[in-house]
Coordinates of C-alpha atoms in Angstrom, one line a residue:
M65 CA 37.6 61.4 206.6
K66 CA 38.3 59.2 203.6
Y67 CA 39.8 55.7 204.3
I68 CA 41.7 53.8 201.8
F69 CA 42.9 50.7 203.6
T70 CA 41.9 48.4 200.6
M71 CA 42.9 48.4 196.9
D72 CA 39.3 47.3 195.7
A73 CA 37.9 48.6 192.6
A74 CA 35.2 51.3 193.1
P75 CA 32.0 49.8 194.6
A76 CA 29.4 49.1 191.9
T77 CA 26.1 49.5 194.1
A78 CA 24.9 51.6 197.1
V79 CA 25.1 48.3 199.1
E80 CA 28.8 47.6 198.1
A81 CA 29.7 51.2 198.8
A82 CA 28.0 51.2 202.0
T83 CA 29.5 47.8 203.0
H84 CA 33.0 49.3 202.2
R85 CA 32.5 52.7 203.9
L86 CA 31.3 51.1 207.2
R87 CA 33.9 48.3 207.0
E88 CA 36.8 50.9 206.9
E89 CA 35.3 53.1 209.6
I90 CA 35.0 50.0 211.9
V91 CA 38.6 49.0 211.2
A92 CA 39.8 52.6 211.7
G93 CA 38.1 52.9 214.8
A94 CA 36.0 55.8 213.8
L95 CA 33.0 53.6 214.7
P96 CA 34.6 52.3 218.2
P97 CA 34.1 48.9 219.8
E98 CA 30.4 48.1 221.2
A99 CA 29.1 51.2 219.4
R100 CA 25.4 50.9 218.4
L101 CA 24.8 51.0 214.7
R102 CA 21.3 52.8 214.3
L103 CA 20.2 53.1 210.6
R104 CA 19.2 56.8 211.3
D105 CA 22.3 57.7 212.8
L106 CA 24.3 55.9 210.0
A107 CA 22.1 57.4 207.3
A108 CA 23.0 60.9 208.6
R109 CA 26.7 60.0 208.9
T110 CA 27.1 58.4 205.5
G111 CA 24.5 59.7 203.2
Y112 CA 23.3 56.2 202.2
G113 CA 19.5 55.1 202.7
A114 CA 18.1 52.8 205.3
T115 CA 17.8 49.8 202.7
P116 CA 21.5 49.6 201.5
L117 CA 22.7 50.2 205.1
R118 CA 20.7 47.2 206.4
E119 CA 21.9 44.9 203.7
A120 CA 25.4 46.4 204.3
L121 CA 25.3 45.7 208.1
S122 CA 23.9 42.1 207.4
R123 CA 27.2 41.6 205.1
L124 CA 29.4 42.9 207.8
A125 CA 27.7 40.6 210.4
A126 CA 28.3 37.7 208.2
E127 CA 32.1 38.8 207.9
G128 CA 32.4 39.2 211.6
F129 CA 32.9 43.2 211.6
V130 CA 29.4 43.8 213.0
V131 CA 27.4 42.1 215.8
F132 CA 23.6 41.5 215.6
E133 CA 21.8 40.8 218.8
G134 CA 17.9 40.5 218.5
Q135 CA 16.2 43.4 220.3
K136 CA 19.6 45.4 220.6
G137 CA 20.2 45.5 216.8
F138 CA 23.6 46.0 215.3
S139 CA 26.8 47.2 216.9
V140 CA 30.5 47.1 216.6
P141 CA 32.3 44.0 218.1
P142 CA 34.2 44.6 221.3
V143 CA 37.9 44.3 221.4
T144 CA 39.0 40.9 223.2
R145 CA 42.1 38.9 223.8
A146 CA 40.1 35.7 222.8
H147 CA 38.9 37.2 219.5
L148 CA 42.5 38.5 218.7
L149 CA 43.9 34.9 219.4
D150 CA 41.3 33.4 217.5
I151 CA 41.8 35.6 214.2
T152 CA 45.7 35.4 214.6
R153 CA 45.7 31.5 214.9
S154 CA 43.3 31.4 211.9
R155 CA 45.5 33.6 210.0
Q156 CA 48.5 31.5 210.8
F157 CA 46.6 28.3 209.6
V158 CA 45.4 29.4 206.3
E159 CA 47.5 32.1 205.0
P160 CA 50.8 30.1 204.9
E161 CA 49.0 27.5 202.8
A162 CA 47.6 30.2 200.4
L163 CA 51.2 31.2 200.0
R164 CA 52.3 27.8 199.3
L165 CA 49.8 27.4 196.4
A166 CA 50.7 30.9 195.2
M167 CA 54.4 29.9 195.0
E168 CA 53.6 26.9 193.3
A169 CA 51.4 28.7 190.5
G170 CA 53.0 32.3 190.6
G171 CA 54.4 33.6 187.3
A172 CA 56.2 36.8 186.4
A173 CA 53.2 39.0 186.8
W174 CA 52.8 37.7 190.2
E175 CA 56.6 38.3 191.1
D176 CA 56.4 41.7 189.5
E177 CA 53.4 42.8 191.7
I178 CA 55.4 41.5 194.8
V179 CA 58.5 43.6 194.1
A180 CA 56.3 46.7 193.2
S181 CA 54.0 46.5 196.3
L182 CA 57.2 46.0 198.6
S183 CA 58.8 49.0 196.9
L184 CA 55.8 51.2 197.4
L185 CA 55.5 50.0 201.1
K186 CA 59.1 50.9 201.9
R187 CA 58.8 54.1 200.2
E188 CA 56.0 55.0 202.3
V189 CA 57.7 54.0 205.5
E190 CA 60.6 56.3 204.6
R191 CA 58.2 59.4 204.3
R192 CA 56.3 58.6 207.3
T193 CA 54.7 61.4 209.4
Q194 CA 52.6 61.6 212.4
E195 CA 49.5 62.3 210.7
E196 CA 46.6 60.0 210.7
S197 CA 46.2 60.4 206.8
W198 CA 49.7 59.1 206.4
L199 CA 48.7 55.9 208.4
D200 CA 45.8 55.5 206.2
V201 CA 48.0 55.5 203.0
Y202 CA 50.6 53.2 204.8
E203 CA 47.8 50.6 205.6
A204 CA 46.6 50.6 202.0
K205 CA 49.9 49.9 200.8
H206 CA 50.7 47.3 203.5
H207 CA 47.5 45.5 202.7
R208 CA 48.6 45.6 198.9
F209 CA 51.9 43.8 199.7
H210 CA 50.1 41.0 201.8
R211 CA 47.6 40.6 199.1
A212 CA 50.4 40.4 196.6
L213 CA 52.0 37.7 198.3
I214 CA 49.2 35.2 198.0
A215 CA 47.5 36.6 194.8
A216 CA 48.6 33.7 192.6
C217 CA 46.8 31.3 195.0
P218 CA 44.1 29.7 192.8
L219 CA 41.6 29.2 195.5
V220 CA 39.5 32.5 195.3
S221 CA 37.5 31.5 198.5
L222 CA 40.8 30.9 200.5
R223 CA 42.2 34.4 199.3
A224 CA 38.9 35.9 200.3
F225 CA 39.0 34.4 203.8
C226 CA 42.7 35.6 204.3
D227 CA 41.8 39.1 203.3
E228 CA 38.9 39.2 205.7
L229 CA 41.2 37.9 208.4
Y230 CA 43.7 40.4 207.7
M231 CA 41.3 43.4 207.9
Q232 CA 40.2 42.0 211.4
T233 CA 43.8 42.2 212.4
T234 CA 44.1 45.7 211.0
R235 CA 41.3 46.6 213.2
Y236 CA 43.2 45.7 216.6
R237 CA 46.4 47.3 215.3
R238 CA 44.5 50.7 214.5
L239 CA 42.6 50.5 217.9
M240 CA 45.6 49.9 219.9
K241 CA 47.2 53.3 219.0
S242 CA 50.0 52.9 221.6
V243 CA 51.4 49.9 219.7
T244 CA 54.1 51.6 217.5
P245 CA 56.2 49.4 215.6
D246 CA 59.9 49.9 214.8
W247 CA 59.4 51.0 211.3
Q248 CA 62.7 50.1 210.0
R249 CA 62.7 46.7 211.5
M250 CA 59.2 46.2 209.9
A251 CA 60.6 47.2 206.6
A252 CA 63.3 44.8 206.8
A253 CA 61.1 42.0 207.9
H254 CA 58.9 42.6 204.7
Q255 CA 61.9 42.6 202.7
A256 CA 63.1 39.2 204.1
L257 CA 59.6 37.7 203.4
A258 CA 59.5 38.8 199.9
D259 CA 63.1 37.5 199.4
L260 CA 62.1 34.0 200.6
V261 CA 58.7 34.0 198.6
L262 CA 60.4 35.1 195.4
A263 CA 62.9 32.4 195.7
R264 CA 60.2 29.9 196.2
D265 CA 61.7 28.7 199.5
A266 CA 59.5 26.5 201.7
A267 CA 60.8 28.7 204.7
A268 CA 58.6 31.4 203.6
Q269 CA 55.6 29.8 205.1
Q270 CA 57.1 29.6 208.6
A271 CA 58.2 33.2 208.0
L272 CA 54.8 34.4 207.3
R273 CA 53.6 32.7 210.3
D274 CA 56.1 34.3 212.6
H275 CA 55.2 37.8 210.8
I276 CA 51.6 37.5 211.8
G277 CA 52.3 36.3 215.3
T278 CA 54.7 39.4 215.9
T279 CA 51.8 41.9 215.3
A280 CA 49.5 40.1 217.5
S281 CA 52.2 39.9 220.2
R282 CA 52.5 43.6 220.4
V283 CA 48.7 44.0 220.7
L284 CA 48.3 41.2 223.1
A285 CA 50.9 42.9 225.4
M286 CA 48.1 45.6 225.8
F287 CA 46.0 42.8 227.3
G288 CA 48.7 41.9 229.6
D289 CA 49.7 38.8 227.8
A290 CA 53.3 38.5 227.0
D291 CA 52.9 34.8 225.5
P292 CA 53.3 34.9 221.6
P293 CA 50.5 33.3 219.6

């Protein structure tokens, strides 16, 4: 299966390609929570050699997408309420700040990408199907929109951290398959958020914070937690 959640350029090296492939399979749930990640199995699965796979796993461990435990080796992280709350509250703390900086620095090109990515996202929602392949395409366009909102933030490391947390959240959404959003409501929420951002309205920061919390609340319900983050 081909995964296209991110809009990154084609990986330049085998290590980058292996990292990209494993990250997306973990996010999609193709490599499920707590699965052991043995080099021999991964080599047969992906076609990459042991050296780039080992480096890829080390990189993913640093990003939080892989766990390394001494004698046990590498594995996919478990799914827990505590971890979801951690990444959600972290996103709610850093992403609105990145958005504030983007609204201060953004120009016409930044605005154009927000408008374009929103249009593509809404169009994808309109043509939705029940196929897994459609969800992969939707995720890529959803990711593009959220990246567009903060793309003008001048702090590269802050944007990268926001992106990492976004992918962690996506993993929970994909794993909890029974959490089905109201697609039309979600499209309207994205439109409202974009309108605030393009107007450089300070209320956009709280709107983004609430938007992040809405996703987490649906997933937390699967853990028996009704309290919003």
